[in-house]
Amino acid sequence: MKRIFVKFTFLFVCVSLINTLQADEKVYKLSMATTWTETTSPLFDAAKNMAKIANTMSNGRLDIKIDAANKHKSPFGVLDMVKGGQYDMAHSTSYYWKGKDINTLPFTSMPFGLTSPEQYAWFYYGGGMELMQKVYEKHGVLSFPGGSTGVQMGGWFRKEINSLDDLKGLKMRIPGFAGEIMAKLGVQVTNNAPGELYTSLERNTIDALEWVGPSMDISMGFHKIAPYYYTGWHEPASEMQFIINTKKFEKLPTDLKEILVVAMRISAYDMYIQNYDMNASAWQKMKTEYPNIKVKTFPKPVMDAMKKANLELRTEMSKDNPLLKEVLDSQDAYMKKVREWTKMSDFLYLKDNLE
């Protein structure tokens, strides 16, 4: 499996395309469920682009039909549907399955962890793909990176956070592992459905919420209610995922397997840069039309408390989960290696050139 995940090259793709023209003309139909609705851009775009790329590269022999969440009605059930054979593929994100399998958590993003470029390097050159397959093989599926939102913002708050006391009793929508960290600091954590977020904030059901970043937040309108916009810490490299039923994948001809893998990799990167552009455009519009938005970073005592809670929870989780510890240790070791270069290149470049 390692060669399928990592070792393909664009030369191989070119050869595959030539072979496609000489191969049988049988059309292989695949069905894909997404966690997203069709209007959830750029998340749904990644799935749509992947299907289009695969179809074009295969000369029409790969035909992938996509059902959005409003069609299959089970946005957080897509892993089970692929495992059970109702769908051949899915597009979602790995940390949604932590309740079923805690080992899936790190493949989306971890608080204070790898950035997107660092995490992609870990996936493809640092052993991440092999570890991800080790986690997912018992579920009968293969998992591939499916597009990153990059560093997610820390959330919209009605009131400024000046100390740890300001977090105690605060009602906040923040899911996943970050929610557990916030809960440890006294936050009343909820995980409202996306369609309920604006109304919950407007009606004071919640005091704050975390969504994604300007690219997706602008259409939700949170900035009209909660003016304090905090920078990120909890999801520095939020990676989506493509899932495919292993038995279904193995039945594909060799050239179509390779084409599918390449289509997933290309569409994942395209989503990352699409979202980067969308963030820049949305933020430009936000700060122009809503100059009252105040961008804040959490005070150092708050950040220190978050980091402490993060380490304590990670240690606790890993104690009875050796595979989770193996994944987290791998990420930590890779970050120790790659972060020095990130600081020398990106950080110091920006530090010396910011106006």
Short mmCIF file of C-alpha atoms in Angstrom, two decimals:
data_model
loop_
_atom_site.label_atom_id
_atom_site.label_comp_id
_atom_site.label_asym_id
_atom_site.label_seq_id
_atom_site.Cartn_x
_atom_site.Cartn_y
_atom_site.Cartn_z
CA MET A 1 0.00 0.00 0.00
CA LYS A 2 2.92 2.36 0.58
CA ARG A 3 3.56 2.77 -3.15
CA ILE A 4 -0.11 3.58 -3.76
CA PHE A 5 -0.08 6.23 -1.04
CA VAL A 6 3.27 7.89 -1.51
CA LYS A 7 5.45 6.77 -4.37
CA PHE A 8 3.46 7.73 -7.45
CA THR A 9 4.92 10.36 -9.76
CA PHE A 10 3.56 12.54 -12.48
CA LEU A 11 5.51 10.40 -14.94
CA PHE A 12 3.52 7.40 -13.75
CA VAL A 13 0.32 9.38 -14.21
CA CYS A 14 1.27 10.16 -17.80
CA VAL A 15 1.94 6.48 -18.42
CA SER A 16 -1.39 5.63 -16.79
CA LEU A 17 -3.20 8.02 -19.09
CA ILE A 18 -1.59 6.42 -22.11
CA ASN A 19 -2.52 2.98 -20.82
CA THR A 20 -6.08 4.17 -20.29
CA LEU A 21 -6.45 4.75 -24.00
CA GLN A 22 -5.36 1.15 -24.61
CA ALA A 23 -7.44 -0.38 -21.82
CA ASP A 24 -10.97 -1.71 -21.91
CA GLU A 25 -13.69 0.91 -22.05
CA LYS A 26 -15.61 -0.37 -19.03
CA VAL A 27 -17.00 2.47 -16.88
CA TYR A 28 -16.53 2.07 -13.12
CA LYS A 29 -19.25 3.87 -11.20
CA LEU A 30 -18.56 4.99 -7.63
CA SER A 31 -20.88 6.70 -5.17
CA MET A 32 -19.64 9.30 -2.68
CA ALA A 33 -21.36 10.81 0.36
CA THR A 34 -20.18 14.09 1.85
CA THR A 35 -20.60 15.58 5.30
CA TRP A 36 -21.26 18.93 3.59
CA THR A 37 -24.15 20.52 1.77
CA GLU A 38 -23.56 21.78 -1.77
CA THR A 39 -23.35 25.38 -0.54
CA THR A 40 -20.54 24.64 1.92
CA SER A 41 -17.67 26.02 -0.14
CA PRO A 42 -14.81 25.16 -0.43
CA LEU A 43 -15.42 21.84 1.38
CA PHE A 44 -17.96 20.50 -1.09
CA ASP A 45 -15.86 21.90 -3.95
CA ALA A 46 -13.01 19.53 -3.07
CA ALA A 47 -15.25 16.49 -3.51
CA LYS A 48 -16.74 17.85 -6.74
CA ASN A 49 -13.32 18.72 -8.19
CA MET A 50 -11.90 15.32 -7.31
CA ALA A 51 -14.70 13.55 -9.16
CA LYS A 52 -14.22 15.79 -12.20
CA ILE A 53 -10.43 15.30 -12.29
CA ALA A 54 -10.77 11.52 -11.94
CA ASN A 55 -13.35 11.41 -14.74
CA THR A 56 -11.21 13.53 -17.09
CA MET A 57 -7.95 11.70 -16.39
CA SER A 58 -9.61 8.31 -16.86
CA ASN A 59 -11.21 9.33 -20.15
CA GLY A 60 -14.64 8.81 -18.58
CA ARG A 61 -13.94 5.36 -17.11
CA LEU A 62 -14.27 6.65 -13.51
CA ASP A 63 -17.74 8.03 -12.89
CA ILE A 64 -18.22 9.30 -9.33
CA LYS A 65 -21.70 10.37 -8.24
CA ILE A 66 -21.77 12.70 -5.20
CA ASP A 67 -24.58 12.96 -2.66
CA ALA A 68 -24.47 16.01 -0.38
CA ALA A 69 -25.52 15.81 3.27
CA ASN A 70 -29.00 17.14 2.53
CA LYS A 71 -29.50 14.17 0.18
CA HIS A 72 -28.41 11.25 2.37
CA LYS A 73 -29.42 13.00 5.66
CA SER A 74 -26.52 11.62 7.71
CA PRO A 75 -23.59 14.07 7.64
CA PHE A 76 -21.81 12.39 10.56
CA GLY A 77 -22.66 8.87 9.41
CA VAL A 78 -20.61 8.74 6.22
CA LEU A 79 -17.83 6.58 7.66
CA ASP A 80 -20.34 3.92 8.68
CA MET A 81 -22.03 4.14 5.28
CA VAL A 82 -18.74 3.53 3.46
CA LYS A 83 -17.84 0.71 5.85
CA GLY A 84 -21.26 -0.86 5.30
CA GLY A 85 -21.21 -0.48 1.53
CA GLN A 86 -24.09 1.97 1.14
CA TYR A 87 -21.55 4.32 -0.43
CA ASP A 88 -18.17 3.56 -2.00
CA MET A 89 -16.52 6.80 -0.89
CA ALA A 90 -16.97 9.78 1.40
CA HIS A 91 -15.56 13.25 1.96
CA SER A 92 -15.49 14.38 5.58
CA THR A 93 -12.89 14.95 8.28
CA SER A 94 -11.18 12.48 10.56
CA TYR A 95 -11.79 13.97 14.01
CA TYR A 96 -15.55 13.46 13.62
CA TRP A 97 -14.94 9.76 14.35
CA LYS A 98 -13.12 10.20 17.66
CA GLY A 99 -16.19 8.91 19.51
CA LYS A 100 -15.95 5.66 17.54
CA ASP A 101 -12.17 5.46 17.43
CA ILE A 102 -10.00 7.95 19.34
CA ASN A 103 -7.05 7.06 17.08
CA THR A 104 -8.65 8.95 14.17
CA LEU A 105 -8.40 12.30 16.01
CA PRO A 106 -4.88 13.51 15.05
CA PHE A 107 -5.33 13.18 11.28
CA THR A 108 -7.39 16.37 11.10
CA SER A 109 -5.34 18.70 13.29
CA MET A 110 -4.13 18.93 16.86
CA PRO A 111 -4.01 22.04 19.08
CA PHE A 112 -0.63 23.78 18.95
CA GLY A 113 0.45 21.24 16.33
CA LEU A 114 1.68 21.12 12.75
CA THR A 115 0.75 23.80 10.22
CA SER A 116 -0.75 22.70 6.88
CA PRO A 117 2.54 22.61 4.91
CA GLU A 118 4.21 20.82 7.81
CA GLN A 119 1.35 18.34 8.11
CA TYR A 120 1.29 17.59 4.38
CA ALA A 121 5.03 16.91 4.57
CA TRP A 122 4.38 14.60 7.54
CA PHE A 123 1.62 12.76 5.66
CA TYR A 124 3.61 12.11 2.50
CA TYR A 125 7.23 12.05 3.68
CA GLY A 126 7.13 11.59 7.45
CA GLY A 127 5.15 8.37 7.83
CA GLY A 128 1.71 9.93 8.35
CA MET A 129 0.02 8.07 5.50
CA GLU A 130 1.19 4.71 6.78
CA LEU A 131 -0.03 5.51 10.29
CA MET A 132 -3.38 6.72 8.96
CA GLN A 133 -3.87 3.45 7.10
CA LYS A 134 -2.88 1.52 10.21
CA VAL A 135 -5.69 3.29 12.07
CA TYR A 136 -8.31 2.93 9.35
CA GLU A 137 -7.62 -0.63 8.17
CA LYS A 138 -9.78 -2.14 10.92
CA HIS A 139 -12.67 -0.06 9.59
CA GLY A 140 -12.30 -1.55 6.13
CA VAL A 141 -11.53 1.76 4.45
CA LEU A 142 -8.60 3.72 3.08
CA SER A 143 -8.20 7.36 4.09
CA PHE A 144 -6.46 10.11 2.11
CA PRO A 145 -5.93 13.84 2.78
CA GLY A 146 -8.90 15.73 1.37
CA GLY A 147 -8.08 19.44 1.57
CA SER A 148 -7.01 21.83 4.32
CA THR A 149 -8.59 24.97 5.72
CA GLY A 150 -5.20 25.95 7.14
CA VAL A 151 -5.08 27.76 10.49
CA GLN A 152 -8.62 28.14 11.76
CA MET A 153 -9.53 31.22 13.76
CA GLY A 154 -10.11 30.91 17.50
CA GLY A 155 -13.69 32.11 17.35
CA TRP A 156 -16.16 34.98 17.63
CA PHE A 157 -16.82 36.37 21.13
CA ARG A 158 -19.36 38.89 22.34
CA LYS A 159 -16.99 40.11 25.05
CA GLU A 160 -13.23 40.49 25.23
CA ILE A 161 -11.30 37.72 26.99
CA ASN A 162 -8.85 39.33 29.40
CA SER A 163 -8.27 36.49 31.85
CA LEU A 164 -9.10 32.88 32.67
CA ASP A 165 -12.00 34.12 34.79
CA ASP A 166 -13.65 35.41 31.61
CA LEU A 167 -13.82 31.83 30.30
CA LYS A 168 -15.51 30.34 33.34
CA GLY A 169 -19.18 29.73 32.60
CA LEU A 170 -18.87 31.06 29.04
CA LYS A 171 -21.21 29.19 26.68
CA MET A 172 -19.26 28.37 23.52
CA ARG A 173 -19.75 26.20 20.49
CA ILE A 174 -16.39 24.52 19.90
CA PRO A 175 -16.23 20.83 18.90
CA GLY A 176 -13.67 18.08 19.14
CA PHE A 177 -10.53 18.01 21.26
CA ALA A 178 -10.46 21.81 21.50
CA GLY A 179 -13.84 21.63 23.19
CA GLU A 180 -12.41 19.28 25.81
CA ILE A 181 -9.58 21.74 26.48
CA MET A 182 -12.03 24.63 26.84
CA ALA A 183 -14.26 22.54 29.11
CA LYS A 184 -11.25 21.86 31.34
CA LEU A 185 -10.88 25.64 31.70
CA GLY A 186 -14.49 26.11 32.77
CA VAL A 187 -16.22 26.81 29.45
CA GLN A 188 -19.71 25.38 28.93
CA VAL A 189 -19.08 23.65 25.62
CA THR A 190 -21.79 22.89 23.05
CA ASN A 191 -21.68 21.53 19.50
CA ASN A 192 -24.63 23.16 17.78
CA ALA A 193 -25.34 22.16 14.18
CA PRO A 194 -24.00 24.65 11.61
CA GLY A 195 -27.49 25.76 10.58
CA GLU A 196 -28.29 26.78 14.17
CA LEU A 197 -25.15 28.79 14.93
CA TYR A 198 -26.22 32.29 13.91
CA THR A 199 -29.59 31.96 15.65
CA SER A 200 -27.96 30.59 18.80
CA LEU A 201 -25.56 33.52 18.91
CA GLU A 202 -28.27 36.05 18.13
CA ARG A 203 -30.59 34.72 20.84
CA ASN A 204 -27.83 34.52 23.47
CA THR A 205 -28.07 30.74 23.66
CA ILE A 206 -24.30 30.82 23.26
CA ASP A 207 -21.80 33.59 24.04
CA ALA A 208 -19.13 32.62 21.55
CA LEU A 209 -18.45 30.16 18.76
CA GLU A 210 -15.68 28.75 16.62
CA TRP A 211 -16.39 27.96 12.98
CA VAL A 212 -13.56 28.12 10.43
CA GLY A 213 -12.15 31.43 9.22
CA PRO A 214 -13.18 34.44 7.12
CA SER A 215 -13.76 32.30 4.00
CA MET A 216 -16.66 30.44 5.60
CA ASP A 217 -17.54 32.76 8.50
CA ILE A 218 -18.52 35.71 6.33
CA SER A 219 -21.58 34.00 4.88
CA MET A 220 -22.71 33.01 8.38
CA GLY A 221 -22.77 36.63 9.59
CA PHE A 222 -21.25 36.05 13.04
CA HIS A 223 -19.30 39.31 12.76
CA LYS A 224 -22.58 41.23 12.89
CA ILE A 225 -23.18 40.07 16.47
CA ALA A 226 -19.85 39.17 18.12
CA PRO A 227 -17.14 41.77 17.35
CA TYR A 228 -14.13 40.08 19.01
CA TYR A 229 -12.39 37.76 16.56
CA TYR A 230 -9.68 35.63 18.18
CA THR A 231 -6.72 34.12 16.39
CA GLY A 232 -6.26 30.37 16.19
CA TRP A 233 -4.56 27.80 18.39
CA HIS A 234 -6.75 24.70 18.22
CA GLU A 235 -6.73 23.70 14.53
CA PRO A 236 -3.57 24.91 12.79
CA ALA A 237 -3.93 22.49 9.88
CA SER A 238 -7.52 21.30 9.61
CA GLU A 239 -7.37 18.52 7.03
CA MET A 240 -10.45 17.02 5.41
CA GLN A 241 -10.35 13.41 4.24
CA PHE A 242 -11.42 11.17 1.38
CA ILE A 243 -12.52 7.70 2.50
CA ILE A 244 -12.91 4.77 0.15
CA ASN A 245 -14.09 1.24 0.86
CA THR A 246 -10.96 -0.95 0.68
CA LYS A 247 -12.62 -3.85 -1.16
CA LYS A 248 -14.11 -1.47 -3.70
CA PHE A 249 -10.74 0.19 -4.25
CA GLU A 250 -8.96 -3.13 -4.73
CA LYS A 251 -11.42 -4.13 -7.48
CA LEU A 252 -10.42 -1.16 -9.63
CA PRO A 253 -7.87 -1.66 -12.42
CA THR A 254 -4.35 -0.55 -11.50
CA ASP A 255 -4.41 2.55 -13.68
CA LEU A 256 -7.72 3.73 -12.20
CA LYS A 257 -6.43 3.23 -8.66
CA GLU A 258 -3.50 5.49 -9.45
CA ILE A 259 -5.68 8.07 -11.19
CA LEU A 260 -8.06 8.16 -8.22
CA VAL A 261 -5.18 8.69 -5.77
CA VAL A 262 -3.76 11.51 -7.90
CA ALA A 263 -7.20 13.13 -8.28
CA MET A 264 -7.62 13.14 -4.49
CA ARG A 265 -4.16 14.63 -3.95
CA ILE A 266 -4.63 17.39 -6.55
CA SER A 267 -8.10 18.36 -5.34
CA ALA A 268 -6.89 18.43 -1.71
CA TYR A 269 -4.14 20.92 -2.52
CA ASP A 270 -6.50 22.95 -4.69
CA MET A 271 -8.94 23.26 -1.80
CA TYR A 272 -6.13 24.53 0.42
CA ILE A 273 -5.14 27.32 -1.96
CA GLN A 274 -8.78 28.09 -2.85
CA ASN A 275 -9.59 28.54 0.81
CA TYR A 276 -6.48 30.71 1.30
CA ASP A 277 -7.72 33.05 -1.41
CA MET A 278 -11.26 33.00 -0.04
CA ASN A 279 -9.95 33.91 3.42
CA ALA A 280 -8.03 36.88 2.05
CA SER A 281 -11.01 38.14 0.03
CA ALA A 282 -13.51 37.63 2.84
CA TRP A 283 -11.32 39.36 5.42
CA GLN A 284 -10.80 42.32 3.11
CA LYS A 285 -14.56 42.68 2.81
CA MET A 286 -15.17 42.17 6.54
CA LYS A 287 -12.72 44.77 7.75
CA THR A 288 -14.00 47.30 5.18
CA GLU A 289 -17.71 46.82 5.83
CA TYR A 290 -17.42 46.07 9.57
CA PRO A 291 -14.53 48.16 10.93
CA ASN A 292 -15.72 47.47 14.48
CA ILE A 293 -14.33 43.90 14.29
CA LYS A 294 -11.46 43.61 16.74
CA VAL A 295 -8.85 40.94 16.01
CA LYS A 296 -7.42 39.64 19.28
CA THR A 297 -5.04 37.01 20.52
CA PHE A 298 -5.75 35.26 23.80
CA PRO A 299 -3.73 36.68 26.74
CA LYS A 300 -0.61 34.72 27.69
CA PRO A 301 -2.07 33.31 30.94
CA VAL A 302 -5.01 31.95 28.93
CA MET A 303 -2.74 30.47 26.24
CA ASP A 304 -0.50 28.93 28.91
CA ALA A 305 -3.53 27.34 30.56
CA MET A 306 -4.72 25.98 27.21
CA LYS A 307 -1.31 24.46 26.52
CA LYS A 308 -1.21 22.88 29.99
CA ALA A 309 -4.70 21.42 29.57
CA ASN A 310 -3.75 20.17 26.11
CA LEU A 311 -0.73 18.27 27.42
CA GLU A 312 -2.67 16.79 30.33
CA LEU A 313 -5.50 15.59 28.09
CA ARG A 314 -3.11 14.16 25.50
CA THR A 315 -1.26 12.22 28.20
CA GLU A 316 -4.52 10.94 29.62
CA MET A 317 -5.83 9.87 26.19
CA SER A 318 -2.59 8.14 25.20
CA LYS A 319 -2.31 6.15 28.42
CA ASP A 320 -4.65 3.37 27.28
CA ASN A 321 -4.28 3.90 23.52
CA PRO A 322 -0.81 2.85 22.30
CA LEU A 323 -1.72 3.46 18.64
CA LEU A 324 -2.84 7.01 19.42
CA LYS A 325 0.43 7.55 21.28
CA GLU A 326 2.34 6.27 18.26
CA VAL A 327 0.57 8.78 15.98
CA LEU A 328 1.01 11.71 18.37
CA ASP A 329 4.66 10.83 18.99
CA SER A 330 5.23 10.71 15.24
CA GLN A 331 3.69 14.16 14.79
CA ASP A 332 5.69 15.57 17.70
CA ALA A 333 8.96 14.18 16.34
CA TYR A 334 8.25 15.51 12.88
CA MET A 335 7.31 18.94 14.24
CA LYS A 336 10.59 19.08 16.16
CA LYS A 337 12.39 18.43 12.89
CA VAL A 338 10.37 20.64 10.54
CA ARG A 339 9.61 23.60 12.81
CA GLU A 340 13.20 24.82 12.73
CA TRP A 341 12.92 25.24 8.97
CA THR A 342 9.48 26.85 9.26
CA LYS A 343 10.92 29.43 11.65
CA MET A 344 13.95 30.11 9.44
CA SER A 345 11.89 30.42 6.28
CA ASP A 346 8.32 31.60 6.81
CA PHE A 347 8.48 33.13 10.29
CA LEU A 348 11.66 35.16 9.90
CA TYR A 349 10.72 36.20 6.38
CA LEU A 350 7.38 37.55 7.64
CA LYS A 351 8.94 39.06 10.75
CA ASP A 352 11.42 41.04 8.65
CA ASN A 353 8.93 42.10 6.00
CA LEU A 354 5.69 42.92 7.78
CA GLU A 355 4.72 46.55 7.42
#
